[in-house]
Short mmCIF file of N, CA and C in Angstrom, two decimals:
data_model
loop_
_atom_site.label_atom_id
_atom_site.label_comp_id
_atom_site.label_asym_id
_atom_site.label_seq_id
_atom_site.Cartn_x
_atom_site.Cartn_y
_atom_site.Cartn_z
N MET A 5 -24.49 -41.72 -92.16
CA MET A 5 -24.77 -41.17 -90.85
C MET A 5 -26.13 -41.68 -90.37
N ALA A 6 -26.20 -42.06 -89.11
CA ALA A 6 -27.44 -42.58 -88.55
C ALA A 6 -28.50 -41.49 -88.42
N ARG A 7 -29.73 -41.90 -88.58
CA ARG A 7 -30.85 -40.97 -88.46
C ARG A 7 -31.11 -40.69 -86.98
N LEU A 8 -31.52 -39.46 -86.67
CA LEU A 8 -31.83 -39.10 -85.29
C LEU A 8 -32.93 -39.99 -84.73
N GLN A 9 -32.84 -40.31 -83.44
CA GLN A 9 -33.87 -41.11 -82.79
C GLN A 9 -35.14 -40.30 -82.55
N SER A 10 -34.96 -39.03 -82.18
CA SER A 10 -36.13 -38.17 -81.98
C SER A 10 -35.71 -36.72 -82.18
N ARG A 11 -36.71 -35.91 -82.28
CA ARG A 11 -36.50 -34.48 -82.48
C ARG A 11 -37.59 -33.74 -81.74
N ALA A 12 -37.29 -32.56 -81.23
CA ALA A 12 -38.30 -31.76 -80.54
C ALA A 12 -38.99 -30.83 -81.53
N TYR A 13 -40.29 -30.74 -81.42
CA TYR A 13 -41.11 -29.87 -82.27
C TYR A 13 -41.79 -28.84 -81.37
N LYS A 14 -41.86 -27.62 -81.86
CA LYS A 14 -42.35 -26.50 -81.07
C LYS A 14 -43.84 -26.27 -81.32
N LEU A 15 -44.59 -26.22 -80.23
CA LEU A 15 -46.00 -25.87 -80.29
C LEU A 15 -46.19 -24.53 -79.60
N GLN A 16 -47.02 -23.67 -80.16
CA GLN A 16 -47.35 -22.37 -79.57
C GLN A 16 -48.85 -22.40 -79.28
N LEU A 17 -49.19 -22.50 -78.00
CA LEU A 17 -50.56 -22.79 -77.61
C LEU A 17 -51.17 -21.73 -76.70
N SER A 18 -52.47 -21.59 -76.80
CA SER A 18 -53.24 -20.84 -75.82
C SER A 18 -53.71 -21.86 -74.77
N GLU A 19 -54.43 -21.39 -73.78
CA GLU A 19 -55.03 -22.33 -72.80
C GLU A 19 -55.92 -23.33 -73.53
N ASP A 20 -56.72 -22.84 -74.48
CA ASP A 20 -57.59 -23.73 -75.25
C ASP A 20 -56.79 -24.72 -76.08
N GLY A 21 -55.65 -24.28 -76.60
CA GLY A 21 -54.79 -25.17 -77.37
C GLY A 21 -54.21 -26.28 -76.50
N ILE A 22 -53.82 -25.93 -75.29
CA ILE A 22 -53.31 -26.95 -74.36
C ILE A 22 -54.42 -27.94 -74.01
N GLU A 23 -55.62 -27.43 -73.76
CA GLU A 23 -56.77 -28.31 -73.48
C GLU A 23 -57.02 -29.27 -74.64
N LEU A 24 -56.97 -28.75 -75.86
CA LEU A 24 -57.17 -29.59 -77.04
C LEU A 24 -56.11 -30.68 -77.11
N PHE A 25 -54.84 -30.31 -76.92
CA PHE A 25 -53.77 -31.30 -76.97
C PHE A 25 -54.00 -32.39 -75.92
N LEU A 26 -54.32 -31.98 -74.71
CA LEU A 26 -54.51 -32.97 -73.64
C LEU A 26 -55.72 -33.87 -73.90
N ARG A 27 -56.80 -33.32 -74.46
CA ARG A 27 -57.97 -34.15 -74.81
C ARG A 27 -57.58 -35.21 -75.85
N CYS A 28 -56.85 -34.77 -76.87
CA CYS A 28 -56.42 -35.72 -77.90
C CYS A 28 -55.48 -36.77 -77.32
N HIS A 29 -54.57 -36.33 -76.46
CA HIS A 29 -53.61 -37.26 -75.86
C HIS A 29 -54.32 -38.29 -74.98
N CYS A 30 -55.20 -37.83 -74.12
CA CYS A 30 -55.91 -38.76 -73.24
C CYS A 30 -56.77 -39.74 -74.04
N ARG A 31 -57.41 -39.24 -75.08
CA ARG A 31 -58.23 -40.11 -75.93
C ARG A 31 -57.37 -41.20 -76.55
N LEU A 32 -56.23 -40.83 -77.12
CA LEU A 32 -55.34 -41.81 -77.73
C LEU A 32 -54.88 -42.84 -76.70
N CYS A 33 -54.48 -42.38 -75.53
CA CYS A 33 -54.04 -43.31 -74.47
C CYS A 33 -55.15 -44.28 -74.09
N HIS A 34 -56.37 -43.78 -73.96
CA HIS A 34 -57.51 -44.65 -73.64
C HIS A 34 -57.77 -45.66 -74.77
N LEU A 35 -57.69 -45.20 -76.00
CA LEU A 35 -57.98 -46.08 -77.13
C LEU A 35 -56.99 -47.24 -77.23
N VAL A 36 -55.72 -46.99 -76.92
CA VAL A 36 -54.72 -48.05 -77.03
C VAL A 36 -54.45 -48.72 -75.69
N GLY A 37 -55.04 -48.19 -74.62
CA GLY A 37 -54.91 -48.82 -73.32
C GLY A 37 -53.53 -48.75 -72.72
N ASP A 38 -52.86 -47.61 -72.91
CA ASP A 38 -51.51 -47.49 -72.39
C ASP A 38 -51.15 -46.02 -72.20
N MET A 39 -50.10 -45.80 -71.43
CA MET A 39 -49.56 -44.45 -71.28
C MET A 39 -48.59 -44.22 -72.43
N LEU A 40 -48.76 -43.10 -73.12
CA LEU A 40 -47.95 -42.81 -74.30
C LEU A 40 -47.23 -41.48 -74.15
N PRO A 41 -46.13 -41.30 -74.84
CA PRO A 41 -45.47 -40.00 -74.85
C PRO A 41 -46.32 -38.98 -75.62
N TYR A 42 -46.18 -37.72 -75.23
CA TYR A 42 -46.90 -36.65 -75.94
C TYR A 42 -46.55 -36.63 -77.42
N GLY A 43 -45.32 -36.97 -77.74
CA GLY A 43 -44.90 -36.96 -79.14
C GLY A 43 -45.67 -37.94 -80.01
N THR A 44 -46.13 -39.03 -79.42
CA THR A 44 -46.94 -39.98 -80.17
C THR A 44 -48.24 -39.33 -80.60
N THR A 45 -48.84 -38.57 -79.70
CA THR A 45 -50.09 -37.87 -80.03
C THR A 45 -49.86 -36.89 -81.17
N LEU A 46 -48.79 -36.12 -81.10
CA LEU A 46 -48.51 -35.15 -82.16
C LEU A 46 -48.29 -35.87 -83.49
N PHE A 47 -47.53 -36.95 -83.48
CA PHE A 47 -47.27 -37.70 -84.71
C PHE A 47 -48.58 -38.23 -85.30
N ILE A 48 -49.41 -38.84 -84.47
CA ILE A 48 -50.68 -39.41 -84.95
C ILE A 48 -51.57 -38.31 -85.52
N ALA A 49 -51.64 -37.17 -84.84
CA ALA A 49 -52.48 -36.07 -85.32
C ALA A 49 -52.03 -35.58 -86.69
N VAL A 50 -50.73 -35.40 -86.87
CA VAL A 50 -50.21 -34.92 -88.16
C VAL A 50 -50.39 -36.00 -89.23
N ASP A 51 -50.19 -37.25 -88.88
CA ASP A 51 -50.37 -38.33 -89.84
C ASP A 51 -51.83 -38.39 -90.30
N LEU A 52 -52.76 -38.21 -89.38
CA LEU A 52 -54.18 -38.19 -89.75
C LEU A 52 -54.48 -37.01 -90.68
N LEU A 53 -53.91 -35.86 -90.39
CA LEU A 53 -54.15 -34.68 -91.21
C LEU A 53 -53.60 -34.87 -92.62
N GLN A 54 -52.40 -35.45 -92.72
CA GLN A 54 -51.79 -35.60 -94.04
C GLN A 54 -52.54 -36.60 -94.91
N SER A 55 -53.40 -37.41 -94.32
CA SER A 55 -54.18 -38.37 -95.11
C SER A 55 -55.45 -37.73 -95.70
N CYS A 56 -55.71 -36.47 -95.37
CA CYS A 56 -56.87 -35.76 -95.94
C CYS A 56 -56.64 -35.47 -97.41
N ASP A 57 -57.73 -35.40 -98.17
CA ASP A 57 -57.57 -34.98 -99.56
C ASP A 57 -57.30 -33.48 -99.60
N GLU A 58 -56.93 -33.00 -100.77
CA GLU A 58 -56.47 -31.61 -100.94
C GLU A 58 -57.49 -30.58 -100.43
N GLN A 59 -58.74 -30.75 -100.79
CA GLN A 59 -59.77 -29.76 -100.40
C GLN A 59 -60.04 -29.80 -98.90
N ASP A 60 -60.12 -31.00 -98.32
CA ASP A 60 -60.33 -31.11 -96.87
C ASP A 60 -59.15 -30.52 -96.11
N LEU A 61 -57.95 -30.78 -96.60
CA LEU A 61 -56.75 -30.25 -95.96
C LEU A 61 -56.77 -28.72 -95.97
N ALA A 62 -57.09 -28.14 -97.11
CA ALA A 62 -57.16 -26.68 -97.21
C ALA A 62 -58.22 -26.13 -96.27
N SER A 63 -59.34 -26.82 -96.17
CA SER A 63 -60.41 -26.39 -95.27
C SER A 63 -59.98 -26.46 -93.81
N GLU A 64 -59.31 -27.55 -93.44
CA GLU A 64 -58.83 -27.70 -92.06
C GLU A 64 -57.85 -26.58 -91.71
N MET A 65 -56.97 -26.25 -92.64
CA MET A 65 -55.94 -25.24 -92.38
C MET A 65 -56.49 -23.82 -92.34
N SER A 66 -57.64 -23.59 -92.95
CA SER A 66 -58.19 -22.23 -92.97
C SER A 66 -59.30 -22.03 -91.94
N ASP A 67 -59.48 -22.99 -91.05
CA ASP A 67 -60.51 -22.88 -90.01
C ASP A 67 -60.18 -21.71 -89.08
N PRO A 68 -61.08 -20.72 -88.97
CA PRO A 68 -60.81 -19.56 -88.12
C PRO A 68 -60.66 -19.92 -86.63
N ALA A 69 -61.18 -21.07 -86.22
CA ALA A 69 -61.06 -21.49 -84.82
C ALA A 69 -59.61 -21.74 -84.43
N LEU A 70 -58.74 -21.99 -85.40
CA LEU A 70 -57.33 -22.25 -85.09
C LEU A 70 -56.67 -21.06 -84.41
N ASP A 71 -57.11 -19.85 -84.76
CA ASP A 71 -56.51 -18.66 -84.16
C ASP A 71 -56.66 -18.64 -82.65
N GLY A 72 -57.77 -19.17 -82.14
CA GLY A 72 -57.99 -19.21 -80.70
C GLY A 72 -57.21 -20.30 -79.99
N LEU A 73 -56.63 -21.21 -80.75
CA LEU A 73 -55.86 -22.31 -80.15
C LEU A 73 -54.38 -21.98 -80.03
N GLY A 74 -53.91 -21.04 -80.83
CA GLY A 74 -52.52 -20.62 -80.77
C GLY A 74 -52.33 -19.56 -79.72
N GLY A 75 -51.13 -19.50 -79.15
CA GLY A 75 -50.87 -18.51 -78.11
C GLY A 75 -49.41 -18.44 -77.73
N ARG A 76 -49.17 -17.88 -76.57
CA ARG A 76 -47.80 -17.62 -76.11
C ARG A 76 -47.20 -18.75 -75.29
N LYS A 77 -47.95 -19.77 -75.02
CA LYS A 77 -47.43 -20.89 -74.24
C LYS A 77 -46.67 -21.82 -75.19
N VAL A 78 -45.35 -21.77 -75.10
CA VAL A 78 -44.50 -22.57 -75.98
C VAL A 78 -44.18 -23.89 -75.28
N ARG A 79 -44.44 -24.96 -75.98
CA ARG A 79 -44.13 -26.30 -75.48
C ARG A 79 -43.37 -27.04 -76.57
N HIS A 80 -42.41 -27.85 -76.15
CA HIS A 80 -41.64 -28.66 -77.09
C HIS A 80 -42.00 -30.12 -76.86
N VAL A 81 -42.30 -30.81 -77.93
CA VAL A 81 -42.72 -32.20 -77.87
C VAL A 81 -41.77 -33.02 -78.73
N GLY A 82 -41.22 -34.06 -78.15
CA GLY A 82 -40.30 -34.91 -78.89
C GLY A 82 -41.00 -36.07 -79.57
N THR A 83 -40.64 -36.32 -80.80
CA THR A 83 -41.16 -37.47 -81.54
C THR A 83 -40.21 -37.79 -82.69
N SER A 84 -40.59 -38.72 -83.49
CA SER A 84 -39.74 -39.16 -84.60
C SER A 84 -39.44 -38.02 -85.57
N PRO A 85 -38.20 -37.96 -86.06
CA PRO A 85 -37.88 -36.95 -87.07
C PRO A 85 -38.64 -37.17 -88.38
N ILE A 86 -39.26 -38.33 -88.54
CA ILE A 86 -40.09 -38.62 -89.71
C ILE A 86 -41.27 -37.64 -89.77
N LEU A 87 -41.64 -37.07 -88.63
CA LEU A 87 -42.73 -36.09 -88.62
C LEU A 87 -42.44 -34.96 -89.60
N SER A 88 -41.19 -34.58 -89.74
CA SER A 88 -40.82 -33.53 -90.70
C SER A 88 -41.21 -33.91 -92.12
N ASP A 89 -41.09 -35.18 -92.46
CA ASP A 89 -41.50 -35.64 -93.79
C ASP A 89 -43.00 -35.50 -93.99
N LEU A 90 -43.77 -35.81 -92.94
CA LEU A 90 -45.23 -35.66 -93.02
C LEU A 90 -45.60 -34.19 -93.19
N ILE A 91 -44.92 -33.33 -92.44
CA ILE A 91 -45.16 -31.88 -92.54
C ILE A 91 -44.85 -31.39 -93.96
N ASP A 92 -43.72 -31.81 -94.50
CA ASP A 92 -43.36 -31.42 -95.87
C ASP A 92 -44.41 -31.89 -96.87
N GLY A 93 -44.94 -33.09 -96.67
CA GLY A 93 -45.99 -33.60 -97.55
C GLY A 93 -47.24 -32.75 -97.50
N ILE A 94 -47.61 -32.32 -96.30
CA ILE A 94 -48.78 -31.44 -96.15
C ILE A 94 -48.52 -30.12 -96.85
N PHE A 95 -47.33 -29.56 -96.67
CA PHE A 95 -47.00 -28.30 -97.33
C PHE A 95 -47.04 -28.43 -98.86
N ARG A 96 -46.55 -29.55 -99.38
CA ARG A 96 -46.60 -29.76 -100.83
C ARG A 96 -48.05 -29.83 -101.33
N THR A 97 -48.89 -30.52 -100.57
CA THR A 97 -50.31 -30.61 -100.95
C THR A 97 -50.95 -29.23 -100.92
N LEU A 98 -50.68 -28.45 -99.88
CA LEU A 98 -51.26 -27.11 -99.78
C LEU A 98 -50.78 -26.20 -100.90
N ALA A 99 -49.55 -26.39 -101.34
CA ALA A 99 -49.02 -25.57 -102.42
C ALA A 99 -49.82 -25.76 -103.71
N HIS A 100 -50.43 -26.94 -103.88
CA HIS A 100 -51.25 -27.21 -105.06
C HIS A 100 -52.65 -26.62 -104.94
N CYS A 101 -53.02 -26.17 -103.76
CA CYS A 101 -54.38 -25.66 -103.53
C CYS A 101 -54.55 -24.23 -104.03
N GLY A 102 -53.48 -23.57 -104.37
CA GLY A 102 -53.57 -22.22 -104.90
C GLY A 102 -53.25 -21.16 -103.87
N PRO A 103 -53.10 -19.92 -104.34
CA PRO A 103 -52.69 -18.82 -103.47
C PRO A 103 -53.72 -18.44 -102.40
N GLU A 104 -54.97 -18.85 -102.60
CA GLU A 104 -55.98 -18.55 -101.58
C GLU A 104 -55.80 -19.40 -100.33
N HIS A 105 -54.93 -20.40 -100.39
CA HIS A 105 -54.61 -21.24 -99.23
C HIS A 105 -53.10 -21.21 -99.01
N PRO A 106 -52.58 -20.15 -98.40
CA PRO A 106 -51.13 -20.06 -98.21
C PRO A 106 -50.62 -21.14 -97.25
N VAL A 107 -49.37 -21.49 -97.41
CA VAL A 107 -48.75 -22.48 -96.53
C VAL A 107 -48.61 -21.85 -95.14
N PRO A 108 -49.15 -22.51 -94.11
CA PRO A 108 -49.15 -21.94 -92.76
C PRO A 108 -47.82 -22.15 -92.05
N GLN A 109 -47.70 -21.50 -90.90
CA GLN A 109 -46.57 -21.78 -90.02
C GLN A 109 -46.78 -23.17 -89.43
N VAL A 110 -45.68 -23.81 -89.06
CA VAL A 110 -45.76 -25.20 -88.58
C VAL A 110 -46.62 -25.31 -87.33
N TRP A 111 -46.51 -24.36 -86.41
CA TRP A 111 -47.30 -24.46 -85.18
C TRP A 111 -48.79 -24.45 -85.49
N LYS A 112 -49.18 -23.72 -86.53
CA LYS A 112 -50.60 -23.68 -86.90
C LYS A 112 -51.01 -25.00 -87.53
N LEU A 113 -50.11 -25.61 -88.28
CA LEU A 113 -50.38 -26.93 -88.83
C LEU A 113 -50.62 -27.94 -87.70
N PHE A 114 -49.81 -27.86 -86.64
CA PHE A 114 -49.99 -28.76 -85.50
C PHE A 114 -51.38 -28.57 -84.88
N LEU A 115 -51.81 -27.33 -84.75
CA LEU A 115 -53.13 -27.07 -84.18
C LEU A 115 -54.24 -27.62 -85.07
N ALA A 116 -54.09 -27.45 -86.38
CA ALA A 116 -55.08 -28.00 -87.32
C ALA A 116 -55.12 -29.52 -87.21
N ALA A 117 -53.95 -30.13 -87.04
CA ALA A 117 -53.88 -31.59 -86.92
C ALA A 117 -54.60 -32.05 -85.66
N LEU A 118 -54.40 -31.36 -84.56
CA LEU A 118 -55.08 -31.73 -83.31
C LEU A 118 -56.58 -31.51 -83.41
N ALA A 119 -56.99 -30.39 -84.01
CA ALA A 119 -58.42 -30.12 -84.19
C ALA A 119 -59.05 -31.20 -85.07
N HIS A 120 -58.33 -31.61 -86.09
CA HIS A 120 -58.82 -32.67 -86.98
C HIS A 120 -58.92 -34.00 -86.22
N MET A 121 -57.92 -34.30 -85.42
CA MET A 121 -57.89 -35.56 -84.68
C MET A 121 -59.08 -35.70 -83.74
N GLN A 122 -59.53 -34.59 -83.17
CA GLN A 122 -60.62 -34.70 -82.19
C GLN A 122 -61.95 -35.12 -82.82
N VAL A 123 -62.08 -35.01 -84.14
CA VAL A 123 -63.34 -35.39 -84.79
C VAL A 123 -63.22 -36.69 -85.60
N ILE A 124 -62.06 -37.30 -85.58
CA ILE A 124 -61.84 -38.55 -86.32
C ILE A 124 -62.39 -39.74 -85.52
N GLU A 125 -62.88 -40.73 -86.25
CA GLU A 125 -63.39 -41.95 -85.62
C GLU A 125 -62.28 -42.67 -84.84
N ASP A 126 -62.67 -43.29 -83.73
CA ASP A 126 -61.73 -44.05 -82.92
C ASP A 126 -60.97 -45.08 -83.75
N ARG A 127 -61.68 -45.79 -84.60
CA ARG A 127 -61.09 -46.85 -85.41
C ARG A 127 -59.93 -46.32 -86.26
N LYS A 128 -60.11 -45.16 -86.85
CA LYS A 128 -59.07 -44.56 -87.71
C LYS A 128 -57.85 -44.15 -86.88
N ILE A 129 -58.09 -43.65 -85.68
CA ILE A 129 -56.98 -43.26 -84.80
C ILE A 129 -56.16 -44.49 -84.42
N VAL A 130 -56.84 -45.57 -84.06
CA VAL A 130 -56.13 -46.80 -83.69
C VAL A 130 -55.36 -47.36 -84.89
N GLN A 131 -55.95 -47.34 -86.07
CA GLN A 131 -55.25 -47.80 -87.28
C GLN A 131 -53.97 -46.99 -87.50
N THR A 132 -54.08 -45.69 -87.35
CA THR A 132 -52.92 -44.82 -87.57
C THR A 132 -51.85 -45.09 -86.52
N PHE A 133 -52.27 -45.32 -85.28
CA PHE A 133 -51.34 -45.65 -84.22
C PHE A 133 -50.60 -46.96 -84.54
N ARG A 134 -51.34 -47.95 -84.99
CA ARG A 134 -50.72 -49.25 -85.30
C ARG A 134 -49.76 -49.17 -86.48
N ALA A 135 -49.98 -48.21 -87.38
CA ALA A 135 -49.10 -48.05 -88.54
C ALA A 135 -47.85 -47.23 -88.21
N MET A 136 -47.83 -46.58 -87.06
CA MET A 136 -46.73 -45.69 -86.71
C MET A 136 -45.36 -46.39 -86.72
N PRO A 137 -45.21 -47.59 -86.15
CA PRO A 137 -43.88 -48.23 -86.17
C PRO A 137 -43.33 -48.44 -87.58
N ARG A 138 -44.20 -48.77 -88.51
CA ARG A 138 -43.77 -48.98 -89.89
C ARG A 138 -43.27 -47.67 -90.49
N LYS A 139 -43.92 -46.57 -90.16
CA LYS A 139 -43.55 -45.27 -90.71
C LYS A 139 -42.29 -44.70 -90.07
N THR A 140 -42.11 -44.96 -88.78
CA THR A 140 -40.98 -44.38 -88.06
C THR A 140 -39.76 -45.28 -88.03
N GLY A 141 -39.95 -46.57 -88.33
CA GLY A 141 -38.84 -47.51 -88.24
C GLY A 141 -38.52 -47.92 -86.82
N ARG A 142 -39.41 -47.61 -85.92
CA ARG A 142 -39.22 -48.00 -84.51
C ARG A 142 -39.97 -49.29 -84.24
N PRO A 143 -39.56 -50.03 -83.20
CA PRO A 143 -40.27 -51.27 -82.88
C PRO A 143 -41.71 -50.96 -82.47
N PRO A 144 -42.61 -51.93 -82.67
CA PRO A 144 -44.01 -51.72 -82.29
C PRO A 144 -44.15 -51.41 -80.81
N HIS A 145 -45.18 -50.68 -80.49
CA HIS A 145 -45.49 -50.34 -79.10
C HIS A 145 -45.91 -51.61 -78.39
N ARG A 146 -45.68 -51.67 -77.11
CA ARG A 146 -45.93 -52.90 -76.37
C ARG A 146 -47.41 -53.15 -76.10
N SER A 147 -48.27 -52.17 -76.25
CA SER A 147 -49.69 -52.36 -75.99
C SER A 147 -50.30 -53.32 -77.01
N ASN A 148 -51.11 -54.23 -76.55
CA ASN A 148 -51.73 -55.21 -77.44
C ASN A 148 -53.17 -54.88 -77.79
N ARG A 149 -53.68 -53.79 -77.34
CA ARG A 149 -55.06 -53.42 -77.63
C ARG A 149 -55.27 -53.07 -79.05
#
């Protein structure tokens, strides 16, 4: 059976959470010099988060600021179903961190990923973007930047 082309992922955001998502999205678009789907931003953010070591990941997930980013504004963002594999990898890593770092809800993981993305160097974001086609099995993006 063929793999799905895309899947919708649910975000639960506050006004501040929406602002964070849009800042990350605009930054990514500027860095690669093109208009991108929102799902690309979500994928890149989660991919960046999953590359953290165990202790940094646990720290990112337990940041109290995440509570202010979550809210009642539900948005669905479509991206590669491979994102589920990245999420599962993060959950497996967190499971090794011990009971003091419980596995979060997925929407909170997305917020942690976006918060993490906003402090990552431009170079690392662009590298992760360029690696996305290899991870998703999709053709490379047309931007040459």
